[in-house]
XYZ file of C-alpha atoms in Angstrom:
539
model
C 0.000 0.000 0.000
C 2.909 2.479 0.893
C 4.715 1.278 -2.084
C 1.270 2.925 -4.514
C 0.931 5.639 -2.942
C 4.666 6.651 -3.272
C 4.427 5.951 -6.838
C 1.565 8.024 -7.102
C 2.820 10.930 -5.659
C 5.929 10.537 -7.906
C 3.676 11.128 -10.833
C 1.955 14.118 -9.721
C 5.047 15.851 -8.466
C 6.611 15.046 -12.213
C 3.600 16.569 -13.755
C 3.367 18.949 -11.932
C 6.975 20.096 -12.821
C 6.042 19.365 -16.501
C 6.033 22.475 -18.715
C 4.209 22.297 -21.994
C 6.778 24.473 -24.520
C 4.603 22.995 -27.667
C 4.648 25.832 -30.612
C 0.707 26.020 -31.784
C -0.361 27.649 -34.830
C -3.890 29.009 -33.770
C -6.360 30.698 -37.033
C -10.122 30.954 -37.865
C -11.650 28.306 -40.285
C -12.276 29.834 -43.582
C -15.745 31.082 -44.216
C -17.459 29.662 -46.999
C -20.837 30.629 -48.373
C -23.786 29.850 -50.966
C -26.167 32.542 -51.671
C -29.018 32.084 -54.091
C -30.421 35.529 -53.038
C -30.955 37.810 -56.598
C -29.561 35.442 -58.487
C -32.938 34.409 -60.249
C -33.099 31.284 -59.549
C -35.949 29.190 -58.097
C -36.669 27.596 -55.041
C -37.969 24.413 -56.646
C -37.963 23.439 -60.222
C -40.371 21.403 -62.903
C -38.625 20.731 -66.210
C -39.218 18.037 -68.850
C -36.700 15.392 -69.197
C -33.122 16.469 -71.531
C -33.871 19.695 -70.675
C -31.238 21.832 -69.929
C -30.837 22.906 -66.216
C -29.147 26.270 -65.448
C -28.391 27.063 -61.979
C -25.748 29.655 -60.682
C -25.239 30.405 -57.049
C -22.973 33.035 -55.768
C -20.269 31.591 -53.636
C -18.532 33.531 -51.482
C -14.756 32.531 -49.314
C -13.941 34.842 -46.464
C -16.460 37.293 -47.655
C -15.208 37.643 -50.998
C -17.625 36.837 -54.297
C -15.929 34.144 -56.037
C -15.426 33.873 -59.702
C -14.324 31.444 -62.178
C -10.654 32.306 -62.211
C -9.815 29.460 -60.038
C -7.969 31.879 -58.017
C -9.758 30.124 -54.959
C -9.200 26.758 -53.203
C -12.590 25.434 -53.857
C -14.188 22.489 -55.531
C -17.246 21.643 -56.713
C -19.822 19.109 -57.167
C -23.197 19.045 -58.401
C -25.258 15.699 -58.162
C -28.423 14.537 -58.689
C -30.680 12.159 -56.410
C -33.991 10.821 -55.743
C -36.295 12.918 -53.289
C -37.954 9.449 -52.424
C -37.229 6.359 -50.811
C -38.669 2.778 -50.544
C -39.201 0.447 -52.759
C -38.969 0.994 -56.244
C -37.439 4.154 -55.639
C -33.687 4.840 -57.164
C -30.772 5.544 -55.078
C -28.328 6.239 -57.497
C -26.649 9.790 -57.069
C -25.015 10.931 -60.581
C -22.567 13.678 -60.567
C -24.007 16.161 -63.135
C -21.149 19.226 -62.913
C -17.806 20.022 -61.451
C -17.961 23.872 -61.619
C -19.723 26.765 -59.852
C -22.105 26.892 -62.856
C -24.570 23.807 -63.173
C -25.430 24.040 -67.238
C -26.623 19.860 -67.410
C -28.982 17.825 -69.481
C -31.117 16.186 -67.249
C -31.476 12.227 -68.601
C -32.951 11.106 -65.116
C -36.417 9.406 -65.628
C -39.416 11.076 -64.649
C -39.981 11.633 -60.882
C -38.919 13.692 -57.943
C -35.193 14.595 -57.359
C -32.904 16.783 -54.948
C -30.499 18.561 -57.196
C -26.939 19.084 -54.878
C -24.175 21.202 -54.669
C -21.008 20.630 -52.174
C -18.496 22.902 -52.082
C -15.206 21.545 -50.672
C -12.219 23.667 -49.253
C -9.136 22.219 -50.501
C -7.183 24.240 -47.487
C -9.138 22.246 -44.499
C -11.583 19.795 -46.328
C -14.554 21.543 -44.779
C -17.835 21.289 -46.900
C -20.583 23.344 -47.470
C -23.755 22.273 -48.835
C -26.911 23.398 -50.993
C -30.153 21.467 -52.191
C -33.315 22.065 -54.198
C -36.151 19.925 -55.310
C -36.297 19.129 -58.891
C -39.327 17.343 -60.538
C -39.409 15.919 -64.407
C -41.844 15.222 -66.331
C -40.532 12.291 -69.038
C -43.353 12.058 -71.166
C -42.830 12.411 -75.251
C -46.445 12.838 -76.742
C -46.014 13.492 -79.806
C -43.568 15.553 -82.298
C -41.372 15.508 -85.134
C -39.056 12.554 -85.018
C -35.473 13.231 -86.608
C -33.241 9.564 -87.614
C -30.243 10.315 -88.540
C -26.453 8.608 -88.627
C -24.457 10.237 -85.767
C -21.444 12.635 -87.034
C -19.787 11.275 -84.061
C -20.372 7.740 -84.750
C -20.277 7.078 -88.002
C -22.060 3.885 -88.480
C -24.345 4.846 -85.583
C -28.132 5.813 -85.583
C -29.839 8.504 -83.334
C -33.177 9.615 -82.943
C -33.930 13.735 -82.412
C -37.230 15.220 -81.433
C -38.721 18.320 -82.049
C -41.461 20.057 -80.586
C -42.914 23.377 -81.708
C -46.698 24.795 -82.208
C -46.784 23.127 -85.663
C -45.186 19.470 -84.947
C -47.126 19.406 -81.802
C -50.727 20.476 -80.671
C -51.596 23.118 -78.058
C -47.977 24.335 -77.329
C -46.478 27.916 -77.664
C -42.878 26.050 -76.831
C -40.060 25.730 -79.435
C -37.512 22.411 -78.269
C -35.356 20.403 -79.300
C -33.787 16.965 -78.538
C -31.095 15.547 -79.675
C -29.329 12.061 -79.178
C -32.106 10.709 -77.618
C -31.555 7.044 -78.109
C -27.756 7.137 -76.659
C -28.831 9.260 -73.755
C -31.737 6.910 -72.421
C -30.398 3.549 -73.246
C -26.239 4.297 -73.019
C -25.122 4.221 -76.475
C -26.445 4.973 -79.902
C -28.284 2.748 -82.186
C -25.816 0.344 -84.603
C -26.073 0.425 -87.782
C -26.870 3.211 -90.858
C -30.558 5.052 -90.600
C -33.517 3.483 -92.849
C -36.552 4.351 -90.787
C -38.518 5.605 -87.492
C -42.177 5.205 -87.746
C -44.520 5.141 -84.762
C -47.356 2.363 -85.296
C -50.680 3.180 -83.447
C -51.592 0.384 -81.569
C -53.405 1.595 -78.785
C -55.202 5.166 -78.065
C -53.724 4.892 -74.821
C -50.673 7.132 -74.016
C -47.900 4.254 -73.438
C -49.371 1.532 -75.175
C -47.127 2.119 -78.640
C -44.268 2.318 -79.264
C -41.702 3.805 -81.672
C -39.495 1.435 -84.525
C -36.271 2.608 -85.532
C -35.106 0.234 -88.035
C -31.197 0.359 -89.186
C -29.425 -2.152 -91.646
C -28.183 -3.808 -88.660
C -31.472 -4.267 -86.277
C -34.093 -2.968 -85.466
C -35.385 -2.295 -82.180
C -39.064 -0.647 -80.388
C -38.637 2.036 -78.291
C -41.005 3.343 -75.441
C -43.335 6.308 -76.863
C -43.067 8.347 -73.603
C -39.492 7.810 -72.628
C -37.205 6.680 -75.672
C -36.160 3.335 -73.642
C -35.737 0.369 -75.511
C -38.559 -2.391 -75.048
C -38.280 -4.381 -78.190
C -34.852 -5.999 -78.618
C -34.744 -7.485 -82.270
C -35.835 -10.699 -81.488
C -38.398 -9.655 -79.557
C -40.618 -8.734 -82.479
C -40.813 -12.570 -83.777
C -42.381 -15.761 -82.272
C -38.995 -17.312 -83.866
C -36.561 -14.699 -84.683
C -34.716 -15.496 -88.051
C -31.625 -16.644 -88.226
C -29.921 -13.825 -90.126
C -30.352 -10.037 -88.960
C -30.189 -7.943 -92.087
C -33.244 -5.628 -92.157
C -33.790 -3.544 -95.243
C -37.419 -1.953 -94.714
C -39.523 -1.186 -91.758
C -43.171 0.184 -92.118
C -47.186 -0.454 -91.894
C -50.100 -1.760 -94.421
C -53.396 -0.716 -93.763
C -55.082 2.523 -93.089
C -55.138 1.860 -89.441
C -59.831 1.635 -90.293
C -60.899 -1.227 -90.907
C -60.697 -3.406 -87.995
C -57.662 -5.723 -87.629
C -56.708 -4.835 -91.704
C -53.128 -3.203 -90.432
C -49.787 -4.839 -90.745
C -46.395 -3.986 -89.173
C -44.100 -4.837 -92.172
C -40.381 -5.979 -92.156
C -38.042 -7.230 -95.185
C -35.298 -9.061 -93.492
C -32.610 -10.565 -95.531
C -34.921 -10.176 -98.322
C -37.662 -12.113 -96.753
C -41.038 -10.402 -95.767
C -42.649 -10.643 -92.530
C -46.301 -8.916 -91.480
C -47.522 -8.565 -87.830
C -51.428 -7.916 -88.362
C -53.295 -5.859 -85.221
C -55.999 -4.304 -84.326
C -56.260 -0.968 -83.519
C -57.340 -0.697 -79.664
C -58.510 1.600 -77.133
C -56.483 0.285 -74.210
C -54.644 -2.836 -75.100
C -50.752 -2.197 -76.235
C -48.908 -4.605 -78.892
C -49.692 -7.924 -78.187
C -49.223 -9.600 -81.598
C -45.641 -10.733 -83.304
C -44.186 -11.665 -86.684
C -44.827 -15.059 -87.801
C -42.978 -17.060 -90.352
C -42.123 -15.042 -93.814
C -44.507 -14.743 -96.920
C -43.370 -17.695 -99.049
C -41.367 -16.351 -102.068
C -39.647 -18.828 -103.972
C -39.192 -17.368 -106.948
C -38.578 -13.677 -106.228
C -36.056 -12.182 -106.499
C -34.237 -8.956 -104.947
C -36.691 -6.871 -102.993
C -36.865 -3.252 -102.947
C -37.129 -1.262 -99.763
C -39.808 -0.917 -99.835
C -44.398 -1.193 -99.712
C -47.535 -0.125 -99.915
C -48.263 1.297 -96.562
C -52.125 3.069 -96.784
C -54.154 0.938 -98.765
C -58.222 0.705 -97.964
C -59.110 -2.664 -99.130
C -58.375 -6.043 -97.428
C -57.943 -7.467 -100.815
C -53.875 -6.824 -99.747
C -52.473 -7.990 -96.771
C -48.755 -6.996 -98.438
C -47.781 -5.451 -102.085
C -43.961 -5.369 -102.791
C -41.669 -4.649 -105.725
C -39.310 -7.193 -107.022
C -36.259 -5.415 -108.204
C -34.938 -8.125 -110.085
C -38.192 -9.336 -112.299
C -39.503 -5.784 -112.383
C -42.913 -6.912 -111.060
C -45.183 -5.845 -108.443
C -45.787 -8.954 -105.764
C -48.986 -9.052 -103.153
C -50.559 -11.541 -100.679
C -53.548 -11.694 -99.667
C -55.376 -10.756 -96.635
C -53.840 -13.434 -94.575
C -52.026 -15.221 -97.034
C -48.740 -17.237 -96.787
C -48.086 -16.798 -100.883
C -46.250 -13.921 -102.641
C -48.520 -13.686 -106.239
C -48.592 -12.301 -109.594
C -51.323 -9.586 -110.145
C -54.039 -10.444 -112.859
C -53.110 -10.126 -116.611
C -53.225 -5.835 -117.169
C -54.952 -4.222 -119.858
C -52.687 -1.629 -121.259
C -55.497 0.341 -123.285
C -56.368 1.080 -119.712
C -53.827 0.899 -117.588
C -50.258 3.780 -117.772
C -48.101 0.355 -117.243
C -48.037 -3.305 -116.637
C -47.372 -3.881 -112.921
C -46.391 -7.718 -113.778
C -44.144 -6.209 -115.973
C -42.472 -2.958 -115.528
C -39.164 -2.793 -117.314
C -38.013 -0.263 -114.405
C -35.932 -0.234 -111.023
C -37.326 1.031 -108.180
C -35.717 4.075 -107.215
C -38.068 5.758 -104.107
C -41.058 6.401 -103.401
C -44.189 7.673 -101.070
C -48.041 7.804 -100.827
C -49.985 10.704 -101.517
C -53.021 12.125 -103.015
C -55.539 9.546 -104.167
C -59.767 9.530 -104.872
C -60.519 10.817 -101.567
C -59.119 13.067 -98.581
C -61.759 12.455 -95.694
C -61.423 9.919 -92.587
C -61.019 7.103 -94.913
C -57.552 7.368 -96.873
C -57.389 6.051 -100.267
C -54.456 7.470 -101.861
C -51.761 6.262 -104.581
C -47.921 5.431 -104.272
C -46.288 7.659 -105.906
C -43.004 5.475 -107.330
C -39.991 7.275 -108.897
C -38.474 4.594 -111.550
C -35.995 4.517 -113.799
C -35.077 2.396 -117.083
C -31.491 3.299 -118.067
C -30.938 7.073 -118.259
C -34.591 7.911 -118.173
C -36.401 8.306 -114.980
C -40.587 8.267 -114.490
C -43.134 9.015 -111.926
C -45.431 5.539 -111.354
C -48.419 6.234 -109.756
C -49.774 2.850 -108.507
C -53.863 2.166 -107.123
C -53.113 -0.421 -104.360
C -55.816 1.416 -102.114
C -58.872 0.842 -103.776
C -58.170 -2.219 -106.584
C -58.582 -5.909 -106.661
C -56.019 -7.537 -107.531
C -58.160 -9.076 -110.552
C -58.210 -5.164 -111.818
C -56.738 -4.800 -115.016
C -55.811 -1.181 -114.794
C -53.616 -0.711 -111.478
C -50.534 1.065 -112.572
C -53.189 4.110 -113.062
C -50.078 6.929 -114.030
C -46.502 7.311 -115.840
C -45.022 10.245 -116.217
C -41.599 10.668 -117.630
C -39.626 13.006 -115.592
C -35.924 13.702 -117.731
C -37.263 16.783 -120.091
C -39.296 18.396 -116.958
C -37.619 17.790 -113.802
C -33.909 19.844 -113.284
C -31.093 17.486 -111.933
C -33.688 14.268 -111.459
C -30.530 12.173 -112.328
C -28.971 13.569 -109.063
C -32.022 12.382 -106.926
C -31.704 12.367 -103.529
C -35.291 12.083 -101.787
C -38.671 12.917 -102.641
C -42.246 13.621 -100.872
C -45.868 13.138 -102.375
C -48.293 15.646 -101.694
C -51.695 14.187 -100.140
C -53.656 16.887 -101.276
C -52.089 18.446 -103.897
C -51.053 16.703 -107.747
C -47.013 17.176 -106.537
C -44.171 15.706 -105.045
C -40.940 17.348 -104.125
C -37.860 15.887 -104.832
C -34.684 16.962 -104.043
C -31.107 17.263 -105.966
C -27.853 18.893 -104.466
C -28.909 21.851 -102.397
C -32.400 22.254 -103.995
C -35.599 21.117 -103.272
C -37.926 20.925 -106.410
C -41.545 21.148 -106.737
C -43.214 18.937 -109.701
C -46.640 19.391 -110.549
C -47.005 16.058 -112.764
C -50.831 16.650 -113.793
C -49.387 19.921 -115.439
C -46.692 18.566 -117.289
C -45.081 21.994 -116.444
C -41.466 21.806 -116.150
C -40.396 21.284 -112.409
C -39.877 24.816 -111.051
C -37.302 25.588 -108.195
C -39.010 25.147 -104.331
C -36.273 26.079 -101.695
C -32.893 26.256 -102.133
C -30.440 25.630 -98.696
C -28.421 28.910 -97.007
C -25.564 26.980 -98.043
C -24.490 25.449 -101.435
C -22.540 23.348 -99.001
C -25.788 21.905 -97.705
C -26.989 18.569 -99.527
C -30.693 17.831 -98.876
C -31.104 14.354 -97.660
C -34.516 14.390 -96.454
C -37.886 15.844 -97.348
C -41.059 14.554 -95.702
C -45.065 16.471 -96.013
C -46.594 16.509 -92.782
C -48.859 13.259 -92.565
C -49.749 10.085 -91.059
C -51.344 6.829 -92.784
C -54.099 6.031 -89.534
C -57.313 7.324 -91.139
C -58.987 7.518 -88.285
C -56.279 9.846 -86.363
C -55.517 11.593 -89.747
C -59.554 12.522 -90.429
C -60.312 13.636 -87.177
C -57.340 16.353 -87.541
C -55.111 14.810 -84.476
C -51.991 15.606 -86.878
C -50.607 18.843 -86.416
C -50.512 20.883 -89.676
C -52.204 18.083 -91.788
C -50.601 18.426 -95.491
C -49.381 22.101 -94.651
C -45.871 21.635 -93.761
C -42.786 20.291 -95.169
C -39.845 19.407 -93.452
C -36.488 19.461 -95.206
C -33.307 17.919 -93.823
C -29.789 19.152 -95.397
C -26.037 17.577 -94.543
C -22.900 19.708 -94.568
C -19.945 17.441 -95.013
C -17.369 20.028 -94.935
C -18.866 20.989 -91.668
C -19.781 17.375 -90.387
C -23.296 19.436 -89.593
C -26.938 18.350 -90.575
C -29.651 20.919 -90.107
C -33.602 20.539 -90.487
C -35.644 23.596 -91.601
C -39.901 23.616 -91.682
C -41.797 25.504 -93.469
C -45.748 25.977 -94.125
C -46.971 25.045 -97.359
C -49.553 25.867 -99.584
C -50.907 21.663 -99.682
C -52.506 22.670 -103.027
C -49.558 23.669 -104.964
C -46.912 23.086 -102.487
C -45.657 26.573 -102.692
C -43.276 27.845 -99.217
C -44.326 30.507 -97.257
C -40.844 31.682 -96.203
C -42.170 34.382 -93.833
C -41.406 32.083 -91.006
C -39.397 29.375 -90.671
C -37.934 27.090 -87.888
C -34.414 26.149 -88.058
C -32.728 23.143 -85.974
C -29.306 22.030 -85.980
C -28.961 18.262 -86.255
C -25.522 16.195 -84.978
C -25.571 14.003 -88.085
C -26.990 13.191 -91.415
C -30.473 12.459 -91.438
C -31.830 9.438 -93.664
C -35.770 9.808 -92.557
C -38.389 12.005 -90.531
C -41.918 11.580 -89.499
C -44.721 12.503 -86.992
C -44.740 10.867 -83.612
C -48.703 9.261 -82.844
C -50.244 11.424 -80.232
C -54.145 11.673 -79.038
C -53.851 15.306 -77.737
């Protein structure tokens, strides 16, 4: 007991006699600060998904207003969370910025979201923080759909959408969207553009869903949200054994019940998914097995998408026989039309003579609810080129008298052996087609010479698109659900020196096709664009 308490005592009396000669550098924490105060920016914010978000705090160090000169020890980081927890709800936090300024595209899903900044003092580590609420709205109804092959990536597809008061009803907004496909699903779309078209299934918002078709798949796409949901197999009960699309589109008018088709010609095969138009059910239906076509030979890209009748369930062109092939309503068999009377008809369609060079539908016997117009087919034999105007709409195939127009096109139309795309009027008797930097307007009834409809701002420009605003569903077409019906054209241009595509819209006269270049919206496009059409809405 003595011996602790001696030892004790030691220890106090040495610490007691202890003096502390440390040298300690004492200073105040730097004073770091975000102020929002008259800086315009919002307490909470509601913006559409891939819009742009633009937020800029002041930030002050010690008092001072910091700048961008990176005169100051300070990082930053802005990221981007869910406001919501529980199940289902996302917990990822993506870093959307690394300087003062937050200028991001917001790819984030629709729902609710805390948008953060930290600030972090390189001197001491210390952090200071700032949140706001952030809601998006994800949903795409309706619009001008852009395809085009990625400047980028070439050998890549993208998909561009663009909303103003004419592409899309009951807006006074003017947006763009660009690179959709990459930015929702990761990366961009393989393969070289041949079509987007938006079949309407269902007249329920999220039942359909958008096809963009490349030579190297094709895949479905959400209609609200751009997110893949068909994968290429997904669209067959047994997926074929070679992946080489060449076509993608619809038969039918969309009003006669369970008459429409989704078409594809894979690796020269053709394949129809029939529907029926629904008020609530979504795509439920799949190709089957090909349309049996021993015999034919090398398909063009090509078919009739709007006819009336369900004497067709498919009509195709066989590039290498020069004939016109259907199948019935139905039907397994690829067939020869009935013998043709040529005191009646402009042209054999068992027998053309001609290659298929392009072509569209347009203005037929009638322009109400029920759509009954032509295909309009530009062909060529040797040096000469013609306008075809075929009557798959209306005809049997018994009819003698189907290839109902020719018009040769060489002594009227200005650089038609430099064709690049064309458009058929749906009201009017004229297409456009396009050659270089011009857009032409030819008013075949007339047999005027083709007179000069546009020309681009740049001789550098090459037009590469040119679609007329409409839509093959009767139904949705008649009751005037498609903005601008027949009164606007759309033309799509390429700069190669530039590596810069461009898309400019303009109202028409749907008559004569004549511009009005009063107004005009302009959009810059990252890549050439191959095709363009109307996204299915019921606004």
């Amino acid at each position: 007991m003595k011996k602790t308490i001696i030892l004790l005592s030691s220890i106090l009396f040495l610490t007691a006699c202890y003096e502390d000669k440390g040298d300690y550098d004492y200073h105040e924490l730097d004073q770091v600060a975000i102020d929002t105060a008259a800086t315009g920016m919002q307490s909470e914010y509601a913006i559409m998904r891939y819009d742009t978000l633009h937020l800029e705090p002041n930030v002050y160090f010690n008092g001072q207003l910091v700048d961008d000169s990176g005169n100051f020890p300070l990082d930053y980081e802005w990221t981007i969370f869910s406001a919501t927890t529980g199940v289902g709800s996302s917990q990822v936090s993506d870093v959307i910025g690394t300087e003062r300024v937050l200028d991001a595209v917001i790819t984030r899903t629709g729902g609710n979201y805390y948008v953060q900044l930290i600030v972090t003092n390189r001197n001491d580590g210390i952090r200071e923080f700032f949140r706001l609420p952030v809601t998006v709205s994800e949903v795409f109804d309706g619009g001008w759909m852009v395809f085009y092959e990625r400047s980028d990536r070439p050998g890549y597809s993208d998909l561009a959408l663009i909303y103003n008061p004419w592409t899309k009803l009951n807006v006074n907004y003017n947006r763009l969207f660009t690179n959709l496909y990459e930015v929702t699903n990761g990366e961009p779309l393989r393969g070289h553009p041949i079509r987007c078209f938006d079949i309407a299934v269902s007249l329920a918002s999220g039942n359909n869903y958008v096809g963009l078709c490349t030579d190297y798949t094709l895949v479905g796409v959400s209609e609200n949200g751009i997110e893949k949901a068909l994968d290429f197999n997904d669209f067959f009960h047994e997926p074929p054994a070679k992946m080489a699309p060449t076509w993608y589109g619809e038969h039918g008018s969309g009003v006669m019940s369970g008459q429409s088709s989704e078409v594809l010609i894979n690796d020269n095969h053709v394949y129809t998914n029939t529907y029926s138009f629904s008020a609530t059910e979504g795509r439920n239906t799949k190709f089957g097995i090909p349309k049996f076509d021993q015999g034919i030979g090398q398909l063009a890209p090509w078919n009739a998408e709007v006819p009336q009748t369900l004497n067709y369930g498919i009509v195709v062109y066989d590039q290498t026989y020069h004939k016109f092939r259907y199948a019935g309503y139905n039907s397994a068999q690829l067939e020869e039309f009935g013998e043709q009377d040529l005191s009646l008809a402009s042209f054999d369609v068992n027998n053309t003579g001609m290659d298929f060079v392009m072509a569209d539908w347009g203005r037929g016997t009638s322009q109400a609810v029920g759509l009954r117009p032509y295909d309009y087919i530009i062909m060529e034999k040797g040096s000469e080129r013609f306008l075809a105007l075929t009557n798959f709409s209306s005809s049997n195939p018994t009819d003698p008298n189907i290839g109902v127009g020719l018009f040769p096109m060489n002594s009227l139309c200005p650089d038609i052996d430099k064709l690049t795309t064309m458009a058929s009027s749906h009201v009017g008797s004229f297409i456009y087609y396009a050659a270089g930097n011009k857009v032409y307007n030819f008013a075949y009834d007339s047999q005027q010479p083709a007179t000069e409809a546009w020309t681009a701002p740049s001789s550098d420009e090459e037009v590469t698109c040119v679609r007329i605003m409409k839509y093959y569903h009767g139904t949705v077409y008649g009751y005037r659900l498609v903005p601008q019906a027949d009164n606007l054209v759309h033309i799509a241009t390429w700069n190669e020196q530039t590596q810069q595509g461009h898309v400019y819209e303009y109202l028409i006269n749907p008559a004569s096709g004549i511009l009005n270049t009063t107004n005009c919206y302009d959009y810059a496009i990252p890549g050439k664009v191959k095709d363009m059409a109307w996204k299915f809405s019921m606004q």
